[in-house]
Coordinates of C-alpha atoms and ligand atoms in Angstrom, one line a residue:
Chain A
M1002 CA -24.9 -17.5 -8.0
I1003 CA -24.8 -15.7 -4.6
N1004 CA -26.6 -17.0 -1.5
V1005 CA -26.6 -15.2 1.7
N1006 CA -28.1 -17.0 4.6
N1007 CA -29.1 -15.3 7.8
I1008 CA -25.8 -12.9 8.1
T1009 CA -25.4 -10.6 10.9
K1010 CA -22.5 -8.2 11.3
H1011 CA -21.4 -6.3 14.2
F1012 CA -18.6 -3.5 14.5
G1013 CA -17.8 -4.0 18.4
Q1014 CA -21.2 -3.4 20.0
H1015 CA -22.7 -1.9 17.2
R1016 CA -25.1 -4.0 15.0
V1017 CA -24.7 -3.0 11.6
L1018 CA -26.3 -5.9 9.6
H1019 CA -29.1 -8.2 11.2
D1020 CA -30.3 -11.4 9.9
I1021 CA -30.1 -10.7 6.1
S1022 CA -31.0 -13.4 3.6
L1023 CA -30.7 -13.0 -0.1
E1024 CA -30.5 -15.2 -3.2
I1025 CA -28.9 -13.5 -6.6
K1026 CA -29.5 -15.6 -9.6
P1027 CA -27.3 -15.7 -12.7
Q1028 CA -27.8 -12.8 -14.9
E1029 CA -30.1 -11.0 -12.2
V1030 CA -29.4 -7.1 -11.4
V1031 CA -30.1 -6.3 -8.1
V1032 CA -30.3 -2.6 -6.8
I1033 CA -29.9 -1.9 -3.4
I1034 CA -31.2 1.5 -1.8
G1035 CA -31.6 3.1 1.5
P1036 CA -30.3 5.8 3.8
S1037 CA -27.0 6.6 4.4
G1038 CA -25.5 4.4 7.2
S1039 CA -28.0 1.7 6.8
G1040 CA -25.6 -1.0 6.1
K1041 CA -25.4 -1.3 2.3
S1042 CA -21.7 -1.0 1.9
T1043 CA -20.9 -3.4 4.7
F1044 CA -23.4 -5.8 3.2
L1045 CA -21.8 -5.5 -0.4
R1046 CA -18.3 -5.8 1.2
C1047 CA -19.2 -8.9 2.9
L1048 CA -20.1 -10.5 -0.4
N1049 CA -16.5 -10.6 -1.4
G1050 CA -15.0 -11.3 2.2
L1051 CA -13.6 -7.4 2.5
E1052 CA -15.9 -7.7 5.9
K1053 CA -16.0 -10.7 7.8
V1054 CA -19.6 -11.7 9.0
S1055 CA -20.3 -12.0 12.7
D1056 CA -22.8 -14.8 12.0
G1057 CA -24.4 -16.5 8.9
Q1058 CA -23.1 -17.9 5.7
I1059 CA -22.5 -16.7 2.1
F1060 CA -22.1 -19.0 -0.8
V1061 CA -20.8 -17.5 -4.0
N1062 CA -21.0 -19.9 -6.9
N1063 CA -21.7 -23.0 -4.1
R1064 CA -18.5 -21.9 -2.4
E1065 CA -18.8 -21.0 1.0
I1066 CA -16.9 -17.6 1.4
T1067 CA -17.6 -17.3 5.0
H1068 CA -15.9 -20.7 6.0
S1069 CA -12.6 -19.9 7.7
K1070 CA -10.8 -22.4 5.5
T1071 CA -12.0 -20.8 2.2
N1072 CA -9.1 -18.8 0.2
L1073 CA -10.7 -15.6 -0.2
S1074 CA -8.3 -14.4 -3.0
H1075 CA -9.7 -17.5 -5.0
V1076 CA -13.5 -16.1 -4.2
R1077 CA -12.4 -12.4 -5.3
K1078 CA -11.1 -13.3 -8.5
E1079 CA -14.6 -14.2 -9.6
V1080 CA -16.3 -11.2 -8.0
G1081 CA -15.7 -7.8 -9.4
M1082 CA -16.1 -4.9 -7.0
V1083 CA -16.4 -1.2 -8.2
F1084 CA -15.8 1.5 -5.4
Q1085 CA -17.6 4.8 -4.6
R1086 CA -14.1 6.5 -4.8
F1087 CA -12.9 4.5 -7.7
N1088 CA -9.5 3.5 -5.9
L1089 CA -7.4 3.1 -9.0
F1090 CA -3.8 2.2 -8.4
H1091 CA -2.1 5.8 -8.5
H1092 CA 1.4 4.6 -9.4
L1093 CA -0.1 2.4 -12.6
S1094 CA -1.1 4.0 -16.0
V1095 CA -4.6 2.9 -17.2
L1096 CA -3.4 0.1 -19.2
E1097 CA -1.2 -1.3 -16.0
N1098 CA -4.2 -0.7 -13.8
I1099 CA -6.4 -3.1 -16.0
T1100 CA -3.5 -5.7 -16.6
I1101 CA -1.9 -6.1 -13.2
G1102 CA -4.8 -8.3 -12.2
P1103 CA -4.7 -10.7 -14.9
R1104 CA -1.0 -10.7 -14.9
K1105 CA -0.1 -11.3 -11.2
V1106 CA -3.3 -13.2 -10.1
L1107 CA -4.3 -15.3 -13.4
K1108 CA -0.7 -15.4 -14.6
V1109 CA -1.9 -14.3 -18.0
S1110 CA 1.2 -13.2 -20.3
Q1111 CA 1.7 -9.4 -20.6
Q1112 CA 0.8 -9.5 -24.3
E1113 CA -2.5 -11.3 -23.8
A1114 CA -3.4 -9.2 -20.7
E1115 CA -2.9 -6.1 -22.8
K1116 CA -4.9 -7.2 -25.7
R1117 CA -7.7 -8.0 -23.5
A1118 CA -7.3 -4.6 -21.7
F1119 CA -7.4 -2.7 -25.0
T1120 CA -10.8 -4.7 -25.8
L1121 CA -12.0 -3.6 -22.3
L1122 CA -10.8 0.3 -22.8
E1123 CA -12.5 0.4 -26.0
K1124 CA -15.8 -1.0 -24.5
V1125 CA -15.7 1.5 -21.8
G1126 CA -14.9 4.2 -24.7
L1127 CA -11.4 5.1 -23.3
K1128 CA -8.8 3.3 -25.6
E1129 CA -6.9 6.5 -26.1
K1130 CA -6.3 6.9 -22.3
A1131 CA -4.3 3.6 -22.1
G1132 CA -1.1 5.4 -21.3
A1133 CA -2.6 8.3 -18.9
Y1134 CA -2.2 8.0 -15.2
P1135 CA -5.4 8.1 -13.0
D1136 CA -4.7 11.6 -11.5
Q1137 CA -5.1 12.7 -15.3
L1138 CA -8.5 11.4 -15.6
S1139 CA -11.8 12.8 -14.6
G1140 CA -13.9 11.1 -12.0
G1141 CA -16.2 9.6 -14.7
Q1142 CA -13.2 8.4 -16.6
Q1143 CA -11.4 6.9 -13.7
Q1144 CA -14.9 5.1 -12.8
R1145 CA -15.0 3.6 -16.0
V1146 CA -11.5 2.4 -15.9
A1147 CA -12.0 0.9 -12.5
I1148 CA -15.0 -1.0 -13.9
A1149 CA -12.7 -2.0 -16.9
R1150 CA -10.1 -3.2 -14.1
A1151 CA -12.8 -5.3 -12.5
L1152 CA -14.0 -6.8 -16.0
A1153 CA -10.4 -7.8 -16.8
M1154 CA -10.7 -10.5 -14.3
N1155 CA -13.7 -12.3 -16.1
P1156 CA -15.7 -12.1 -13.0
I1157 CA -18.8 -14.0 -12.7
V1158 CA -20.7 -11.0 -10.6
M1159 CA -19.9 -7.5 -10.3
L1160 CA -20.5 -5.3 -6.9
F1161 CA -21.0 -1.6 -7.3
D1162 CA -20.8 0.6 -4.2
E1163 CA -22.4 3.9 -5.0
P1164 CA -20.4 4.1 -8.4
T1165 CA -21.8 7.6 -9.4
S1166 CA -22.0 9.1 -5.9
A1167 CA -18.6 10.8 -6.0
L1168 CA -19.1 12.1 -9.5
D1169 CA -20.1 15.5 -10.9
P1170 CA -23.6 15.2 -12.2
E1171 CA -22.5 15.5 -16.0
M1172 CA -20.4 12.5 -15.6
V1173 CA -22.9 10.1 -14.1
G1174 CA -24.5 9.4 -17.4
E1175 CA -21.3 7.8 -19.1
V1176 CA -20.6 5.5 -16.1
L1177 CA -24.4 4.3 -15.9
A1178 CA -24.2 3.8 -19.8
V1179 CA -21.3 1.3 -19.2
M1180 CA -23.2 -0.3 -16.5
K1181 CA -26.5 -0.8 -18.5
D1182 CA -24.3 -2.3 -21.4
L1183 CA -22.9 -4.7 -18.9
A1184 CA -26.7 -5.7 -17.5
R1185 CA -27.9 -6.1 -21.0
E1186 CA -24.9 -8.3 -21.7
G1187 CA -26.2 -10.6 -19.0
M1188 CA -23.7 -9.7 -16.3
T1189 CA -24.8 -10.5 -12.7
M1190 CA -24.7 -7.4 -10.7
A1191 CA -25.7 -6.1 -7.3
V1192 CA -25.7 -2.4 -7.2
V1193 CA -25.8 0.2 -4.4
T1194 CA -27.2 3.3 -6.2
H1195 CA -29.5 6.1 -5.7
E1196 CA -30.1 6.2 -9.4
M1197 CA -33.8 5.7 -9.7
G1198 CA -33.7 5.8 -13.5
F1199 CA -30.9 3.0 -13.6
A1200 CA -32.8 0.7 -11.2
R1201 CA -36.2 1.2 -13.4
E1202 CA -34.4 0.6 -16.4
V1203 CA -32.0 -2.6 -15.9
G1204 CA -32.9 -3.7 -12.4
D1205 CA -34.7 -7.0 -12.0
R1206 CA -35.3 -6.5 -8.2
V1207 CA -34.9 -3.6 -5.8
L1208 CA -34.0 -4.2 -2.2
F1209 CA -35.0 -1.3 0.3
M1210 CA -32.3 -1.4 3.2
D1211 CA -32.7 0.5 6.7
D1212 CA -30.8 0.0 9.7
G1213 CA -29.1 -3.2 8.7
V1214 CA -32.3 -4.9 7.6
I1215 CA -34.0 -5.6 4.2
V1216 CA -37.3 -3.8 4.7
E1217 CA -38.8 -4.4 1.4
E1218 CA -37.9 -6.1 -1.6
N1219 CA -39.7 -6.2 -5.1
T1220 CA -39.6 -5.2 -8.7
P1221 CA -38.7 -1.7 -9.6
N1222 CA -41.9 -0.8 -10.5
E1223 CA -43.8 -2.1 -7.5
I1224 CA -41.2 -0.5 -5.1
F1225 CA -41.5 2.9 -6.7
N1226 CA -45.2 3.0 -7.7
N1227 CA -46.5 1.1 -5.0
P1228 CA -44.2 0.7 -1.8
K1229 CA -46.0 -1.3 1.2
E1230 CA -43.7 -0.4 4.1
E1231 CA -43.8 3.2 5.7
R1232 CA -40.1 3.3 5.9
T1233 CA -40.0 2.7 2.2
K1234 CA -42.5 5.3 1.5
L1235 CA -40.8 8.0 3.7
F1236 CA -37.3 7.3 2.2
L1237 CA -38.7 7.3 -1.5
S1238 CA -40.4 10.7 -0.5
K1239 CA -37.3 12.1 0.1
I1240 CA -35.2 11.2 -2.6
L1241 CA -37.5 11.1 -5.6
Chain B
M648 CA 54.1 25.2 4.6
N649 CA 50.9 27.1 4.1
F650 CA 47.4 26.0 4.4
F651 CA 47.0 24.5 0.7
Q652 CA 50.4 22.7 1.2
I653 CA 49.3 21.0 4.2
V654 CA 46.0 20.1 2.9
S655 CA 47.1 18.8 -0.5
A656 CA 49.8 16.7 1.0
A657 CA 47.1 15.2 3.6
M658 CA 44.3 14.9 0.7
P659 CA 45.4 11.3 -0.9
Q660 CA 45.0 9.9 2.6
L661 CA 41.9 11.8 3.3
I662 CA 40.1 10.7 0.2
K663 CA 40.9 7.0 1.0
G664 CA 39.1 7.6 4.3
A665 CA 36.3 9.5 2.6
Q666 CA 35.8 6.4 0.2
L667 CA 35.8 4.2 3.3
T668 CA 33.1 6.5 4.7
V669 CA 31.0 6.3 1.6
W670 CA 31.4 2.6 1.4
Y671 CA 30.5 2.0 5.3
S672 CA 27.6 4.2 4.7
I673 CA 26.1 2.5 1.7
A674 CA 26.6 -1.2 3.4
S675 CA 25.0 -0.1 6.3
I676 CA 22.1 2.0 5.0
I677 CA 21.4 -1.3 2.6
L678 CA 21.4 -3.7 5.5
A679 CA 19.3 -1.0 7.6
T680 CA 16.9 -0.8 4.6
V681 CA 16.4 -4.4 4.9
L682 CA 16.1 -4.5 8.6
G683 CA 13.8 -1.4 8.5
L684 CA 11.4 -3.3 6.0
A685 CA 11.5 -6.5 7.9
F686 CA 10.5 -4.8 11.3
A687 CA 8.2 -2.4 9.6
L688 CA 6.0 -5.3 8.3
L689 CA 6.5 -6.9 12.0
K690 CA 5.1 -3.8 13.4
L691 CA 2.2 -3.9 11.0
S692 CA 1.6 -7.5 11.7
R693 CA -1.7 -8.7 12.8
F694 CA -0.2 -10.8 15.3
A695 CA 0.5 -9.2 18.6
I696 CA 3.8 -11.1 19.4
L697 CA 5.2 -10.0 16.0
R698 CA 4.1 -6.3 16.5
R699 CA 5.8 -6.5 20.0
I700 CA 9.1 -7.8 18.4
G701 CA 9.1 -5.1 16.1
E702 CA 8.3 -2.5 18.9
I703 CA 11.4 -3.8 21.2
Y704 CA 13.8 -3.6 18.3
V705 CA 13.0 0.1 17.6
H706 CA 12.8 1.0 21.3
I707 CA 16.3 -0.6 22.1
F708 CA 18.3 0.5 18.8
R709 CA 16.8 4.0 18.8
G710 CA 16.9 4.4 22.7
L711 CA 20.7 3.7 23.0
P712 CA 23.5 6.1 22.3
L713 CA 25.2 5.0 18.8
L714 CA 28.6 5.0 20.4
V715 CA 27.3 2.5 23.0
E716 CA 25.7 0.2 20.4
I717 CA 29.2 0.3 18.6
F718 CA 31.0 -0.7 21.7
Y719 CA 28.7 -3.4 22.6
I720 CA 28.7 -5.2 19.4
Y721 CA 32.7 -4.5 19.0
F722 CA 33.7 -5.0 22.6
A723 CA 30.7 -6.5 24.7
I724 CA 29.4 -9.4 22.4
P725 CA 32.7 -11.0 21.8
M726 CA 33.0 -11.6 25.4
I727 CA 30.2 -14.5 25.0
L728 CA 30.5 -15.0 21.3
P729 CA 33.7 -15.3 19.7
M730 CA 32.7 -13.3 16.5
H731 CA 35.9 -11.5 16.1
K732 CA 37.4 -14.9 15.6
W733 CA 34.8 -16.0 13.1
F734 CA 35.3 -12.8 11.2
D735 CA 38.8 -12.3 11.4
P736 CA 40.5 -10.3 10.1
Y737 CA 37.2 -8.4 9.0
F738 CA 35.6 -8.1 12.5
T739 CA 36.1 -4.5 12.9
P740 CA 34.5 -3.5 9.6
I741 CA 31.7 -5.9 10.2
A742 CA 30.8 -4.9 13.8
G743 CA 31.0 -1.3 12.4
I744 CA 28.6 -1.8 9.6
I745 CA 26.1 -4.1 11.7
A746 CA 26.2 -1.5 14.6
L747 CA 25.5 1.4 12.3
A748 CA 22.9 -0.9 10.5
L749 CA 21.0 -1.8 13.6
N750 CA 20.7 1.8 14.8
E751 CA 19.6 3.4 11.3
G752 CA 17.4 0.4 10.8
A753 CA 15.2 1.4 13.8
Y754 CA 14.6 4.9 12.3
I755 CA 14.1 3.3 8.8
T756 CA 11.6 1.0 10.4
E757 CA 9.6 4.1 11.5
I758 CA 10.0 5.7 8.2
I759 CA 8.6 2.5 6.1
R760 CA 5.9 2.0 8.7
A761 CA 4.6 5.6 8.2
G762 CA 5.0 5.3 4.4
I763 CA 2.9 2.4 4.3
L764 CA 0.2 3.6 6.6
A765 CA 0.1 6.8 4.5
V766 CA -1.1 4.8 1.6
D767 CA -4.8 4.9 1.2
R768 CA -6.9 1.9 2.5
G769 CA -8.9 1.9 -0.6
Q770 CA -5.8 1.1 -2.6
S771 CA -5.4 -2.4 -0.8
E772 CA -9.1 -3.1 -0.9
A773 CA -9.1 -2.6 -4.5
A774 CA -5.9 -4.9 -4.8
L775 CA -7.8 -7.6 -2.7
S776 CA -10.7 -7.4 -4.5
I777 CA -9.2 -8.2 -7.9
G778 CA -7.8 -11.4 -6.0
M779 CA -4.4 -10.3 -4.9
T780 CA -3.1 -12.0 -1.9
G781 CA -1.9 -9.9 1.2
P782 CA 1.9 -10.3 0.0
Q783 CA 1.1 -9.5 -3.4
T784 CA -0.8 -6.2 -2.6
M785 CA 2.0 -5.2 -0.4
R786 CA 4.4 -5.8 -3.2
F787 CA 2.9 -4.4 -6.2
I788 CA 0.5 -1.8 -4.9
I789 CA 1.3 -0.6 -1.3
L790 CA 5.2 -0.6 -1.1
P791 CA 5.8 1.2 -4.7
Q792 CA 3.3 3.9 -3.7
A793 CA 4.7 4.3 0.0
F794 CA 8.3 4.2 -1.3
K795 CA 7.9 7.7 -3.2
R796 CA 6.8 9.2 -0.1
M797 CA 9.7 7.4 1.9
V798 CA 12.2 9.0 -0.4
P799 CA 12.9 12.4 1.4
P800 CA 13.0 11.0 4.8
L801 CA 15.2 7.9 3.6
V802 CA 17.6 10.6 2.0
N803 CA 17.8 12.4 5.5
Q804 CA 18.6 9.1 7.1
F805 CA 21.4 8.3 4.7
I806 CA 22.8 11.8 5.7
Q807 CA 22.5 10.9 9.0
T808 CA 24.5 7.7 8.4
I809 CA 27.2 9.3 6.6
K810 CA 27.8 11.6 9.8
D811 CA 27.4 8.4 12.1
T812 CA 30.1 6.7 10.3
S813 CA 32.6 9.2 12.1
L814 CA 31.8 7.5 15.4
L815 CA 33.5 4.4 14.0
S816 CA 36.7 6.1 14.6
A817 CA 36.3 5.2 18.1
I818 CA 36.9 1.5 16.9
S819 CA 39.8 2.2 14.7
V820 CA 38.0 2.3 11.5
T821 CA 40.2 4.3 9.3
E822 CA 37.3 6.1 7.6
L823 CA 37.5 10.0 7.1
T824 CA 37.5 11.4 10.7
R825 CA 40.0 8.7 11.8
S826 CA 42.4 9.1 8.8
G827 CA 42.2 13.0 9.9
Q828 CA 43.2 12.0 13.4
I829 CA 46.2 10.1 12.2
I830 CA 47.5 12.7 10.0
I831 CA 47.2 15.3 12.8
S832 CA 49.2 12.8 15.2
T833 CA 51.9 13.4 12.8
N834 CA 51.8 17.1 11.6
F835 CA 49.9 18.5 14.5
A836 CA 48.0 20.9 11.7
S837 CA 44.8 20.4 13.8
L838 CA 43.3 23.6 12.1
Q839 CA 44.1 22.7 8.5
I840 CA 43.1 19.0 8.7
W841 CA 39.9 19.4 10.6
T842 CA 38.9 22.3 8.3
A843 CA 39.7 19.7 5.1
I844 CA 37.7 16.9 6.7
A845 CA 34.6 19.1 7.5
A846 CA 34.8 20.3 3.7
V847 CA 35.3 16.6 2.7
Y848 CA 31.9 15.6 4.6
L849 CA 30.1 18.7 3.4
I850 CA 31.0 17.7 -0.4
I851 CA 29.8 14.3 0.1
I852 CA 26.2 15.2 1.7
L853 CA 25.9 18.0 -0.9
L854 CA 26.3 15.5 -3.7
L855 CA 23.8 13.2 -2.2
T856 CA 21.5 16.0 -1.8
A857 CA 21.7 16.9 -5.3
L858 CA 21.4 13.2 -6.3
S859 CA 18.2 12.9 -4.3
G860 CA 16.5 16.2 -5.6
Y861 CA 17.0 14.9 -9.1
L862 CA 15.7 11.6 -8.5
E863 CA 12.7 13.2 -6.8
R864 CA 11.9 15.2 -9.5
R865 CA 12.2 12.4 -12.1
W866 CA 9.8 10.2 -10.3
Q867 CA 7.4 13.3 -9.9
I868 CA 7.4 13.7 -13.8
D869 CA 7.5 10.1 -14.7
K870 CA 4.7 8.8 -12.2
R871 CA 2.2 11.1 -10.8
Ligands
ADP949 N1 -15.1 -0.2 9.9 C1 -16.2 0.0 10.6 N2 -16.1 0.3 12.0 C2 -17.1 0.4 12.7 N3 -18.2 1.1 12.3 C3 -18.3 1.0 10.8 C4 -17.3 0.5 9.9 N4 -17.9 0.5 8.6 C5 -19.1 1.0 8.8 N5 -19.4 1.2 10.1 C6 -20.9 1.5 10.6 O1 -21.5 0.6 9.8 C7 -22.9 1.4 9.8 C8 -23.4 1.0 8.1 O2 -22.2 1.7 7.2 P1 -22.2 1.5 5.7 O3 -22.4 0.0 5.4 O4 -21.1 2.2 5.2 O5 -23.7 2.1 5.5 P2 -24.2 2.5 4.0 O6 -23.2 2.2 3.0 O7 -25.4 2.1 3.8 O8 -24.1 4.2 4.2 C9 -22.5 2.9 9.8 O9 -23.1 3.0 11.1 C10 -21.1 2.7 9.9 O10 -20.8 3.9 10.8
MG950 MG1 -22.0 3.3 1.7

């Protein structure tokens, strides 16, 4: 589904990602952990072309997105992304936030887009909020709408960048529950998070990133109970 | 004749002038907004030459006195381009509107650019990540949000435009100021007529301010 071959990313002189390779298979849930500033967000943003790699290749569904001729908006239709800060469109209602992508990008009729939006809102438990504006919702509700907005495009893979980090603790559960459902339904997912419970429960693999490289990669059980690398041990001792 | 008799005798002509003032203002602000949007997008382009073109436009038309711009377009350009023949007999109003629009457009360029830049980058990233193209992101996500922030400075600019139309009297456009001058040249009632002119300008601007306050409140309630 996603193939990453030896990518490197520099911001000016600053090397943020160094020679990263990774394969994400269909229906796999890959969890990425690591200290702040280690390059997790940058890596995720490379996967849908929000950042350009300096070197290396990324294939999504066998299409090379790092090729200069690739139409990125075609790729991004198929790659959903959920941000730490939700980034809902402030000037649009919840319903419009979800329908605008299908309507303007996929050219679906308004009626059809709304029908699907209501199904998704039901799925994330926010059907009664269809007419509300983002600023009227709690953080947890906004993030669930953001997930619905991404799902409305029928993506083949979903990227989550610390989806619960900006939330008050009592709202973390409701967002994780939606993500767990998605994982169980077989969605391919790459999730940057420090929610170890989530990683253990639905993660197929955990990558530990530090200083722009993947230091260690294993099943959740192995990583958490039996880390091999010193840096992994140090990091886990701080957050567990 | 007392003050009110003089003013009411002059009123029909002043009202005609005031109507022209309003029409010139509206025409030039519409054109200026189009120019402002175009040059703001140029100034935000990722291509250095396009940004440069936007900068040069703003520098020139914000840098020169408006009266010089009006004279340049009305008197100087026709020396090399026979515009006055092409647009005859409408050259005077057209030159006036173009001069005003080019000048206001430079200010509006900066207003629109600032409005666009004030929209959080996360908004365009979210739009791109659902597959919108750059132009779609601009049109459906950035500009609608930028526009709401731009309303107060745009209204200020519109008020400025209304005041600036008085300079068109210098090329004999019979807007409010020029109408007044013509009346005074026959009745010599400077104090009364200039007072009336000032009052009419104030009324136009008060009405506009009230309208913009109403629009702002409505948008605030509708869409947060
Ligand atoms: N647009 C940018 N320009 C310059 N440096 C950046 C930019 N984005 C991220 N960085 C730098 O890249 C490094 C990795 O950042 P990031 O990917 O956000 O890490 P993480 O998500 O793991 O906290 C940090 O040192 C950060 O300062
Ligand atoms: Mg991050």
